[in-house]
Amino acid sequence: MLIYVENIRGRDPAYLIEPAAVRAAIRGLPMDVDIVDAFSDAPDIGALEKADFFVGAKLDTARLNRHGGRLKLIHCTSAGVEGYLPLDWLPDRAVLTNSSGIHAEKAGEFGLLALLMLNDHVPQHMTSQRSHAWKRKLARPIRGKTVLIYGVGALGGAIAEKAKLLGLNIWGVRRSGAPHPHVECMFHPDLLAQALPSVDFLLVTCPLTAATRGAIGARELMMLPPHAGVVNMARAAVVDYDALAELLREGRLAGAVLDVFDPEPLPATAPWWDVPNLMVIPHVSADDPVGYIDRSLAIFGRNLANLAAGRPLDNVVDASIGY
Amino acid sequence: MLIYVENIRGRDPAYLIEPAAVRAAIRGLPMDVDIVDAFSDAPDIGALEKADFFVGAKLDTARLNRHGGRLKLIHCTSAGVEGYLPLDWLPDRAVLTNSSGIHAEKAGEFGLLALLMLNDHVPQHMTSQRSHAWKRKLARPIRGKTVLIYGVGALGGAIAEKAKLLGLNIWGVRRSGAPHPHVECMFHPDLLAQALPSVDFLLVTCPLTAATRGAIGARELMMLPPHAGVVNMARAAVVDYDALAELLREGRLAGAVLDVFDPEPLPATAPWWDVPNLMVIPHVSADDPVGYIDRSLAIFGRNLANLAAGRPLDNVVDASIGY
């Protein structure tokens, strides 16, 4: 068996997929494995054409389509795969798996941090600091306030768990409408408008799909009460940032903590840097620099065992729902 | 019995001491009570000279000394009384009580928020945002990291309790060295130097006294590891801000969240506004705008009952230790 590992040159070492780590993740599996690793800007096409499995942080879908005819499994070390949809490029024998779920602990903490920052008016204090203005604004404790988590998957669920520790009321929105142990009240996306006027915080953690693109638009944001704050840990395209910025400038929303932008890195000329009460976080909310790749490779290793045993795979991307 | 209530004109209504609230706090006490209320800039000296009890947010110590000869109890609705020491102005029959402890829930949350901000590099991200710079910097979860709480009283204890929810190791410094249920390792102030090199966060919550003034100086700050962050929720004079700013500018400390300054409001010309990785919070970390005065008056009411019953009083300021 041949595993082809593809890295991106110059990225933070936290994201480097080391062959030794791959080997550790598949230790004990009943198969002989060779590993070839290459950078995406210098691919080993010959090896790729012979490979059974592919592991990479970013997928060159055209190259995989052209040279991945033997691949049975393509594993992506990130959670969001919206850039690879539809899956019309996927080689016939292959399935695509993602790393959804490996961000849960870090993301849970960051979600709680973002809610506390909004509750304590930190975006306002940050804006005041820029102009050397001392503007006191008191805040009640967060206990008893309500957050609506838009997209209760691994991330949203982890945030719900942490937020519950501080006594928040947790509401959620889920495609399936299915209950979740840490969510008191679950809404179907069609009923979003019923929830929005009653929440103190809207926290967006859904995958980007055809259904969620633009789901938090001007109409939805305007249904929030003016003291409410918005957190986006999903993808920029889920939330209408133009509308959000206008509402922040007009004081019709209190604050925003945004961890995702389009494009990234956010250019210095982007308007969001200077919007009052808007915090720009450089897409770090969910990534733990230690063990990130190991946790992703654990999914890959488990799936190789699943394949060997004829069991269904974990974390398979479903093109029909988009994640 | 006469209670003299003194308010400060123009302050946030959250701090207004309403006579009705005083009456509610002493309801059920076996005494006839009259209440006179006045603003500090238009005192009713005649009433003050006849008053048995005084309640106020800010004490005019000279006036109380001169006209408070009948006072048995002077109750201050703030927790910090460092501005009134030594107590040489205190009328002979009077004791001074403060409102230590009423800030615990709000302060506990803010302390946790400050630790999470430091852990997630929010001061750095805020500084980068000012210059429109996208600088990713990943953070490990806060679980397993160590905070040293300098001053484990009502505030520090409440923060310890919240921080424990997220799995931090809690170390403390206490004048008495006495253990605390949420603190794993308690240091006497003399042993501070042993703790500093091993902590990730230093959180200052002590009262300002002769012993704590300047206690966190350049020497102490330099003993912290360079990745450490500092929170001050106590009083500015406890921490050497000049030294702190220099260490932040040199990258020898990672970040600071400061809620207290001298003077306040912080003037627009103060240097702290622009120090990299230093967050200016306008002294709001501990104040819940709802119920603040009611919680303070509950201490006052309890003490009137204590007086009537000949019991010792709560929250008496001890001039020998300074709080």
XYZ file of C-alpha atoms in Angstrom:
646
model
C 0.000 0.000 0.000
C 1.230 3.490 -0.775
C 0.267 6.634 1.115
C 0.939 9.932 -0.618
C 1.363 12.849 1.798
C 1.198 16.401 0.498
C 2.336 19.432 2.474
C 2.200 23.161 1.758
C 5.525 24.955 1.747
C 6.039 27.717 4.266
C 3.005 27.082 6.439
C 3.096 27.124 10.227
C 4.913 23.926 11.394
C 1.783 23.112 13.412
C 0.175 22.001 10.139
C 3.084 19.934 8.789
C 2.157 16.312 8.104
C 5.271 14.305 8.984
C 5.589 10.798 7.481
C 6.587 9.562 10.944
C 3.296 10.870 12.337
C 1.379 9.101 9.585
C 3.225 5.903 10.381
C 2.423 6.310 14.078
C -1.254 6.800 13.270
C -1.485 3.524 11.322
C 0.729 1.482 13.610
C -0.692 -1.969 14.175
C -2.676 -2.086 10.970
C -2.375 -5.386 9.105
C -0.822 -3.947 5.950
C 2.574 -3.086 4.537
C 2.724 0.626 3.895
C 5.091 2.893 2.020
C 4.858 6.641 2.440
C 5.868 9.243 -0.104
C 5.745 12.886 0.931
C 6.022 15.947 -1.264
C 5.223 19.636 -1.250
C 2.224 20.710 -3.273
C 4.397 22.919 -5.486
C 6.685 19.977 -6.348
C 4.432 16.953 -6.598
C 5.699 13.440 -7.274
C 3.197 12.587 -9.994
C 4.626 9.125 -10.493
C 4.064 8.270 -6.849
C 0.632 9.887 -6.795
C -0.471 7.701 -9.692
C 0.521 4.601 -7.746
C -0.875 5.753 -4.389
C -3.761 4.078 -2.578
C -4.293 6.816 -0.018
C -3.791 10.569 -0.028
C -3.346 12.864 2.976
C -3.105 16.630 2.531
C -3.996 19.996 4.001
C -5.187 21.518 0.751
C -6.408 19.512 -2.211
C -5.412 20.214 -5.800
C -8.627 18.736 -7.119
C -7.582 18.859 -10.792
C -4.370 16.990 -10.052
C -6.138 14.432 -7.904
C -8.708 13.947 -10.648
C -6.020 13.453 -13.269
C -3.499 11.388 -11.336
C -5.436 9.861 -8.456
C -7.109 7.033 -10.294
C -5.900 4.400 -7.810
C -6.860 6.354 -4.685
C -9.386 4.745 -2.363
C -9.307 7.458 0.273
C -8.442 11.149 0.185
C -8.073 12.600 3.681
C -8.075 16.329 4.238
C -6.464 17.621 7.452
C -8.858 20.586 7.648
C -12.508 20.459 8.614
C -13.974 22.804 6.012
C -14.174 21.283 2.527
C -16.490 23.848 0.921
C -13.762 24.708 -1.597
C -13.840 21.187 -3.045
C -17.561 20.966 -3.763
C -19.174 19.621 -5.814
C -17.187 16.399 -5.740
C -17.229 15.973 -9.527
C -13.403 15.829 -9.506
C -13.280 12.918 -7.035
C -11.673 9.834 -8.628
C -14.195 7.023 -9.117
C -12.833 4.685 -6.465
C -12.135 7.368 -3.872
C -14.013 8.800 -0.926
C -13.153 12.149 0.640
C -12.816 12.419 4.421
C -12.309 15.590 6.438
C -11.075 16.408 9.948
C -14.301 17.673 11.453
C -14.239 17.278 15.221
C -10.527 17.659 15.893
C -10.978 21.331 16.750
C -13.542 20.800 19.457
C -11.630 21.560 22.666
C -9.869 24.679 21.409
C -12.961 25.923 19.619
C -15.079 25.375 22.704
C -12.803 27.632 24.708
C -12.615 30.265 22.010
C -16.391 30.315 21.640
C -16.728 30.943 25.369
C -14.061 33.653 25.153
C -15.903 35.356 22.295
C -19.185 35.312 24.220
C -17.507 36.755 27.324
C -15.828 39.478 25.228
C -19.179 40.474 23.752
C -20.854 40.374 27.153
C -18.154 42.548 28.721
C -18.157 45.051 25.834
C -14.539 44.258 24.940
C -15.097 45.201 21.254
C -16.280 48.631 22.434
C -13.352 49.016 24.837
C -10.944 48.045 22.031
C -12.515 50.654 19.758
C -12.355 53.289 22.522
C -8.707 52.450 23.202
C -7.784 53.267 19.593
C -8.965 56.841 20.121
C -7.628 57.082 23.695
C -11.187 57.424 24.998
C -12.139 56.263 28.499
C -15.736 55.109 28.126
C -17.036 53.061 31.001
C -19.846 50.665 30.167
C -20.869 48.148 32.778
C -22.008 44.621 32.035
C -24.168 42.178 33.911
C -22.772 38.688 34.474
C -23.301 36.377 31.499
C -25.242 33.856 33.590
C -28.815 33.652 32.396
C -28.152 35.252 29.023
C -28.971 33.388 25.826
C -26.722 32.329 22.955
C -28.030 30.928 19.702
C -25.500 28.554 18.148
C -26.060 28.377 14.395
C -24.798 24.926 13.480
C -24.473 22.496 16.378
C -21.859 20.052 15.139
C -18.552 19.213 16.805
C -17.594 22.892 17.227
C -20.989 24.221 18.225
C -21.506 21.344 20.624
C -18.149 21.953 22.308
C -18.980 25.635 22.715
C -22.392 24.773 24.137
C -20.700 22.560 26.716
C -18.309 25.323 27.833
C -20.970 28.044 27.791
C -23.182 25.923 29.995
C -20.466 25.981 32.674
C -21.127 29.713 33.086
C -24.894 29.337 33.190
C -25.833 30.592 29.737
C -29.062 29.469 28.139
C -28.064 27.528 25.043
C -30.251 27.541 21.978
C -29.216 25.898 18.729
C -30.017 25.669 15.050
C -29.502 22.373 13.293
C -30.356 21.157 9.806
C -31.873 18.023 11.299
C -33.505 19.809 14.208
C -32.282 16.872 16.324
C -31.726 17.500 20.041
C -28.258 17.840 21.582
C -27.389 17.148 25.222
C -26.050 20.674 25.855
C -28.703 22.594 23.909
C -31.912 23.469 25.701
C -33.886 24.482 22.670
C -33.128 23.343 19.106
C -34.564 25.164 16.097
C -34.836 23.972 12.524
C -33.148 26.511 10.177
C -36.578 27.453 8.801
C -37.549 28.712 12.260
C -34.476 30.910 12.760
C -36.579 34.076 12.672
C -38.471 32.919 15.749
C -35.286 32.681 17.779
C -33.286 35.741 16.718
C -35.238 38.512 18.500
C -34.786 36.800 21.879
C -31.065 36.081 21.980
C -28.146 38.049 23.406
C -25.500 36.415 21.224
C -25.529 34.740 17.814
C -22.615 32.354 17.325
C -22.113 30.915 13.840
C -20.363 27.528 13.619
C -21.998 25.792 10.653
C -20.143 24.403 7.644
C -20.348 26.497 4.481
C -22.786 24.765 2.151
C -25.315 25.783 -0.465
C -27.850 25.974 2.357
C -25.782 28.084 4.764
C -24.195 30.494 2.257
C -25.630 33.898 3.125
C -27.910 32.356 5.742
C -27.142 35.186 8.200
C -28.015 38.117 5.958
C -29.179 41.666 6.609
C -32.700 40.447 7.348
C -31.531 37.994 10.012
C -29.043 40.422 11.593
C -31.719 43.105 11.849
C -33.923 40.715 13.814
C -31.350 40.592 16.608
C -31.879 43.031 19.491
C -29.511 46.039 19.389
C -27.587 44.894 22.475
C -26.745 41.597 20.767
C -23.334 40.528 19.508
C -22.309 38.199 16.686
C -19.487 35.646 16.542
C -18.429 33.976 13.288
C -16.200 30.913 13.589
C -17.603 29.258 10.456
C -16.856 30.822 7.075
C -17.169 34.460 6.029
C -19.712 33.679 3.299
C -22.283 32.492 5.857
C -22.678 36.034 7.263
C -23.301 39.251 5.325
C -20.368 41.332 6.606
C -21.490 44.451 4.737
C -24.810 44.386 6.554
C -23.120 43.527 9.853
C -20.680 46.445 9.513
C -23.502 48.863 8.734
C -25.480 47.749 11.787
C -22.378 48.084 13.977
C -21.646 51.573 12.639
C -25.237 52.595 13.340
C -25.201 51.084 16.833
C -27.990 48.683 15.892
C -25.797 45.778 16.972
C -23.389 45.952 19.903
C -20.343 44.022 18.757
C -18.832 41.326 16.591
C -15.979 38.849 16.920
C -15.021 37.553 13.488
C -12.461 34.796 13.026
C -13.040 34.121 9.312
C -12.706 36.300 6.245
C -12.690 36.035 2.486
C -10.023 36.228 1.285
C -7.508 35.257 3.937
C -5.074 36.722 4.808
C -7.389 39.701 5.088
C -5.847 42.474 2.930
C -4.762 45.661 4.690
C -7.231 47.565 2.519
C -10.246 45.567 3.711
C -12.898 47.724 5.379
C -13.452 45.411 8.358
C -10.297 46.435 10.254
C -11.764 49.811 11.182
C -15.429 49.035 11.768
C -16.303 50.130 15.306
C -16.871 47.325 17.795
C -15.705 44.694 15.301
C -12.818 42.470 16.410
C -10.692 40.918 13.676
C -9.280 37.554 14.785
C -6.874 36.017 12.228
C -8.556 32.609 11.848
C -7.082 31.021 14.954
C -10.189 30.234 16.988
C -10.204 26.491 16.479
C -6.612 25.400 15.915
C -4.549 23.882 18.694
C -0.928 23.999 17.467
C -0.012 20.862 19.356
C -1.570 17.607 18.282
C -3.612 19.155 15.473
C -2.172 16.897 12.776
C -2.032 13.923 15.123
C -5.753 14.232 15.810
C -6.454 14.496 12.099
C -4.252 11.500 11.344
C -6.049 9.504 14.032
C -9.191 9.816 11.891
C -7.177 8.649 8.861
C -5.700 5.710 10.763
C -9.116 4.692 12.096
C -10.478 4.772 8.563
C -7.696 2.564 7.232
C -8.650 0.072 9.935
C -12.307 0.493 8.955
C -11.438 -0.165 5.313
C -9.413 -3.270 6.206
C -12.306 -4.579 8.286
C -14.989 -3.671 5.773
C -16.613 -1.231 8.194
C -18.139 2.101 7.188
C -15.741 5.064 7.277
C -15.801 8.043 9.648
C -15.879 11.694 8.528
C -16.890 10.957 4.939
C -17.862 14.167 3.146
C -21.429 13.946 1.840
C -21.626 15.935 -1.382
C -25.416 16.111 -1.146
C -25.310 18.165 2.069
C -21.905 19.729 1.456
C -19.898 18.602 4.498
C -31.958 56.863 64.386
C -30.819 58.927 61.444
C -29.083 57.583 58.366
C -27.253 60.093 56.208
C -26.914 59.002 52.576
C -24.457 60.783 50.326
C -24.431 60.426 46.539
C -22.105 61.789 43.864
C -23.744 63.940 41.238
C -23.561 62.772 37.634
C -22.313 59.253 38.257
C -23.730 56.211 36.476
C -27.211 55.517 37.946
C -25.945 52.021 38.780
C -24.123 53.597 41.732
C -26.966 55.788 43.019
C -27.920 55.029 46.629
C -31.695 55.527 46.762
C -33.228 56.130 50.210
C -35.892 53.540 49.303
C -33.158 50.956 48.755
C -31.638 51.807 52.133
C -35.045 51.419 53.722
C -35.515 48.052 51.992
C -32.130 46.881 53.257
C -32.989 47.623 56.900
C -36.591 46.447 56.743
C -37.556 44.467 59.804
C -34.943 46.007 62.080
C -36.249 46.949 65.505
C -35.576 50.689 65.209
C -37.232 53.839 63.943
C -35.165 55.271 61.158
C -35.118 58.567 59.309
C -33.098 58.923 56.155
C -31.594 62.142 54.816
C -29.956 62.032 51.404
C -27.777 64.652 49.792
C -25.220 65.051 47.037
C -21.621 65.366 48.131
C -21.370 68.810 46.554
C -24.383 70.073 48.548
C -24.122 68.406 51.932
C -26.715 68.832 54.652
C -24.263 69.535 57.485
C -27.030 69.925 60.048
C -28.336 66.463 59.289
C -24.858 64.968 59.153
C -24.144 66.275 62.647
C -27.228 64.489 63.943
C -26.729 61.279 61.952
C -26.025 57.896 63.545
C -25.069 56.132 60.325
C -23.478 57.252 57.085
C -23.685 55.545 53.698
C -21.732 56.872 50.734
C -19.783 55.961 47.632
C -16.903 58.317 48.274
C -15.966 59.651 51.671
C -15.105 63.268 52.362
C -12.927 62.329 55.302
C -12.359 65.907 56.504
C -16.097 66.579 56.558
C -16.839 63.313 58.316
C -14.143 64.104 60.863
C -15.552 67.533 61.496
C -19.274 66.833 61.422
C -19.621 63.111 62.050
C -19.164 63.085 65.791
C -22.361 61.105 66.387
C -21.696 58.487 63.705
C -21.444 54.887 64.876
C -20.989 53.379 61.432
C -19.654 54.727 58.140
C -20.418 52.399 55.249
C -18.633 52.780 51.943
C -20.330 51.296 48.868
C -17.013 50.546 47.199
C -14.594 47.777 48.114
C -11.313 49.664 47.906
C -10.725 52.064 50.797
C -7.021 52.732 50.244
C -7.778 56.426 49.730
C -9.055 56.790 53.293
C -6.046 55.372 55.109
C -4.790 55.896 57.716
C -8.048 56.142 59.604
C -6.921 59.117 61.687
C -9.945 61.102 60.471
C -12.442 58.497 61.680
C -14.756 59.944 64.361
C -14.123 58.382 67.747
C -17.339 56.406 68.000
C -17.377 55.267 64.379
C -16.212 52.172 62.531
C -15.661 52.090 58.780
C -17.114 49.234 56.716
C -16.546 48.562 53.029
C -18.306 46.533 50.344
C -15.689 43.893 49.763
C -17.269 40.740 48.355
C -20.181 42.226 46.433
C -18.216 42.116 43.192
C -17.458 38.433 43.289
C -19.662 36.966 40.554
C -18.943 39.640 37.954
C -15.248 39.745 38.827
C -15.008 35.964 38.618
C -16.282 36.046 35.054
C -14.073 38.957 34.066
C -11.004 37.271 35.520
C -11.728 34.177 33.432
C -12.290 36.387 30.372
C -8.950 38.132 30.918
C -7.123 34.813 31.235
C -8.748 33.487 28.063
C -7.874 36.699 26.205
C -4.240 36.377 27.226
C -4.191 32.676 26.360
C -5.694 33.300 22.915
C -3.356 36.244 22.176
C -6.251 38.710 21.959
C -4.016 41.638 23.060
C -1.708 40.810 20.122
C -4.615 40.484 17.696
C -6.006 43.820 18.916
C -2.611 45.446 18.359
C -2.313 43.876 14.892
C -5.804 45.049 13.995
C -4.837 48.673 14.633
C -2.213 48.424 11.893
C -4.371 46.260 9.601
C -1.892 43.398 9.975
C -3.013 39.764 9.656
C -0.703 37.913 12.043
C -1.774 34.396 12.891
C -0.601 33.066 16.231
C -2.057 29.821 17.464
C -2.786 29.019 21.075
C -3.066 25.803 22.989
C -6.177 25.285 25.103
C -5.950 26.924 28.527
C -6.522 23.606 30.321
C -3.436 22.657 32.299
C -1.913 26.137 32.284
C -1.143 27.889 35.550
C -2.431 31.177 36.913
C -1.012 32.843 40.000
C -3.665 34.924 41.755
C -1.995 37.649 43.796
C -4.477 38.287 46.596
C -7.017 35.539 47.148
C -9.890 37.391 48.785
C -13.468 37.599 47.559
C -12.418 38.581 44.022
C -9.458 36.269 43.677
C -11.435 33.370 45.123
C -14.291 33.918 42.681
C -11.854 33.971 39.773
C -10.169 30.810 41.036
C -13.554 29.099 41.082
C -14.339 30.074 37.472
C -10.834 29.306 36.202
C -11.029 25.854 37.717
C -14.048 25.111 35.513
C -11.707 25.264 32.499
C -9.037 23.103 34.079
C -6.414 25.718 34.956
C -3.949 25.067 37.735
C -4.660 27.680 40.382
C -1.868 29.052 42.516
C -2.382 31.880 44.968
C -0.595 34.434 47.102
C -2.125 35.398 50.415
C -0.877 37.524 53.291
C -1.893 34.807 55.721
C -0.718 31.958 53.508
C -3.945 30.207 54.520
C -5.348 27.592 52.119
C -8.389 28.246 49.938
C -10.712 25.573 48.538
C -10.103 26.552 44.896
C -6.366 27.172 45.142
C -4.044 24.210 44.768
C -0.905 25.881 45.998
C -0.855 28.930 48.270
C 2.279 31.068 48.657
C 3.127 33.575 51.345
C 3.986 36.962 49.752
C 7.622 36.482 50.797
C 7.813 33.418 48.539
C 6.425 35.136 45.429
C 9.746 34.804 43.625
C 9.507 31.029 43.833
C 6.200 30.980 41.983
C 6.653 33.601 39.263
C 8.990 31.733 36.868
C 6.546 28.816 36.583
C 3.265 30.542 35.814
C 1.544 31.364 32.533
C -0.594 34.163 33.937
C -0.263 36.580 36.852
C -3.595 37.971 37.999
C -3.516 40.783 40.574
C -6.576 41.120 42.826
C -5.180 42.289 46.163
C -6.263 45.416 48.041
C -3.891 48.375 47.823
C -2.082 48.592 51.143
C 1.325 49.630 52.378
C 2.394 46.012 51.826
C 1.035 45.627 48.279
C 1.954 49.055 46.901
C 4.549 48.358 44.219
C 4.579 44.663 45.104
C 4.621 43.711 41.410
C 7.626 45.728 40.322
C 10.170 45.392 37.530
C 11.973 42.641 39.433
C 8.832 40.533 39.825
C 7.654 41.112 36.251
C 11.044 40.079 34.883
C 10.787 36.772 36.722
C 7.751 35.813 34.656
C 8.422 33.720 31.541
C 8.216 35.741 28.292
C 5.051 33.969 27.150
C 3.243 35.064 30.331
C 0.494 37.651 30.572
C -0.533 39.989 33.394
C -4.001 41.022 34.564
C -4.551 43.860 37.027
C -7.997 44.120 38.603
C -6.668 45.551 41.886
C -5.234 49.070 41.864
C -2.703 50.583 39.486
C -0.191 51.297 42.247
C 0.272 47.586 42.970
C 1.945 47.031 39.568
C 4.804 48.999 38.021
C 3.184 49.986 34.721
C 6.362 51.619 33.401
C 8.251 48.368 33.784
C 5.330 46.363 32.410
C 5.108 48.595 29.324
C 8.819 48.278 28.681
C 8.691 44.488 28.916
C 5.695 44.410 26.557
C 7.449 46.672 24.043
C 10.511 44.426 24.148
C 8.450 41.245 23.799
C 9.680 39.998 27.163
C 6.083 39.631 28.280
C 3.266 38.536 25.964
C 0.305 40.641 26.990
C -1.535 42.608 29.652
C -5.154 43.282 30.516
C -5.377 46.314 32.799
C -8.647 47.417 34.363
C -7.248 49.988 36.800
C -5.275 53.174 36.298
C -4.083 56.179 38.206
C -5.629 58.635 37.644
C -9.006 57.571 36.361
C -10.433 58.475 33.933
C -7.165 57.705 32.157
C -6.140 60.910 30.336
C -5.931 60.771 26.537
C -2.246 61.673 26.838
C -1.382 58.650 28.993
C 1.211 56.353 27.403
C -0.645 53.101 28.141
C -3.213 53.470 25.338
C -0.609 52.691 22.668
C 1.605 50.101 24.333
C 1.619 46.982 22.145
C -0.317 44.011 23.514
C -1.732 46.082 26.375
C -5.514 46.198 26.668
C -7.010 49.200 28.442
C -10.264 48.266 30.190
C -12.028 51.285 31.772
C -12.409 49.949 35.329
C -15.477 47.819 34.701
C -14.208 44.350 35.513
C -15.983 43.896 38.809
C -19.123 46.015 38.696
C -22.508 44.485 37.954
C -24.795 47.436 37.136
C -27.838 45.669 38.544
C -27.975 45.024 42.256
C -24.581 46.583 42.983
C -25.913 49.053 45.548
C -28.438 46.534 46.877
C -25.654 44.074 47.630
C -23.639 46.807 49.323
C -26.664 47.917 51.351
C -27.283 44.322 52.398
C -23.933 44.482 54.231
C -25.014 47.760 55.831
C -28.397 46.322 56.854
C -26.777 43.208 58.277
C -24.421 45.385 60.300
C -27.273 47.463 61.729
C -28.812 44.187 62.875
C -25.419 43.141 64.260
C -25.156 46.428 66.170
C -28.672 46.066 67.573
C -27.879 42.534 68.719
C -24.430 43.375 70.049
C -22.753 41.063 67.517
C -19.449 41.848 65.788
C -19.756 43.702 62.490
C -18.979 42.410 59.000
C -16.600 44.093 56.532
C -14.927 46.329 59.116
C -11.846 48.009 57.650
C -8.767 47.139 59.657
C -6.416 50.128 59.551
C -3.475 47.968 60.649
C -3.599 45.843 57.481
C -5.186 48.489 55.269
C -8.427 46.825 54.101
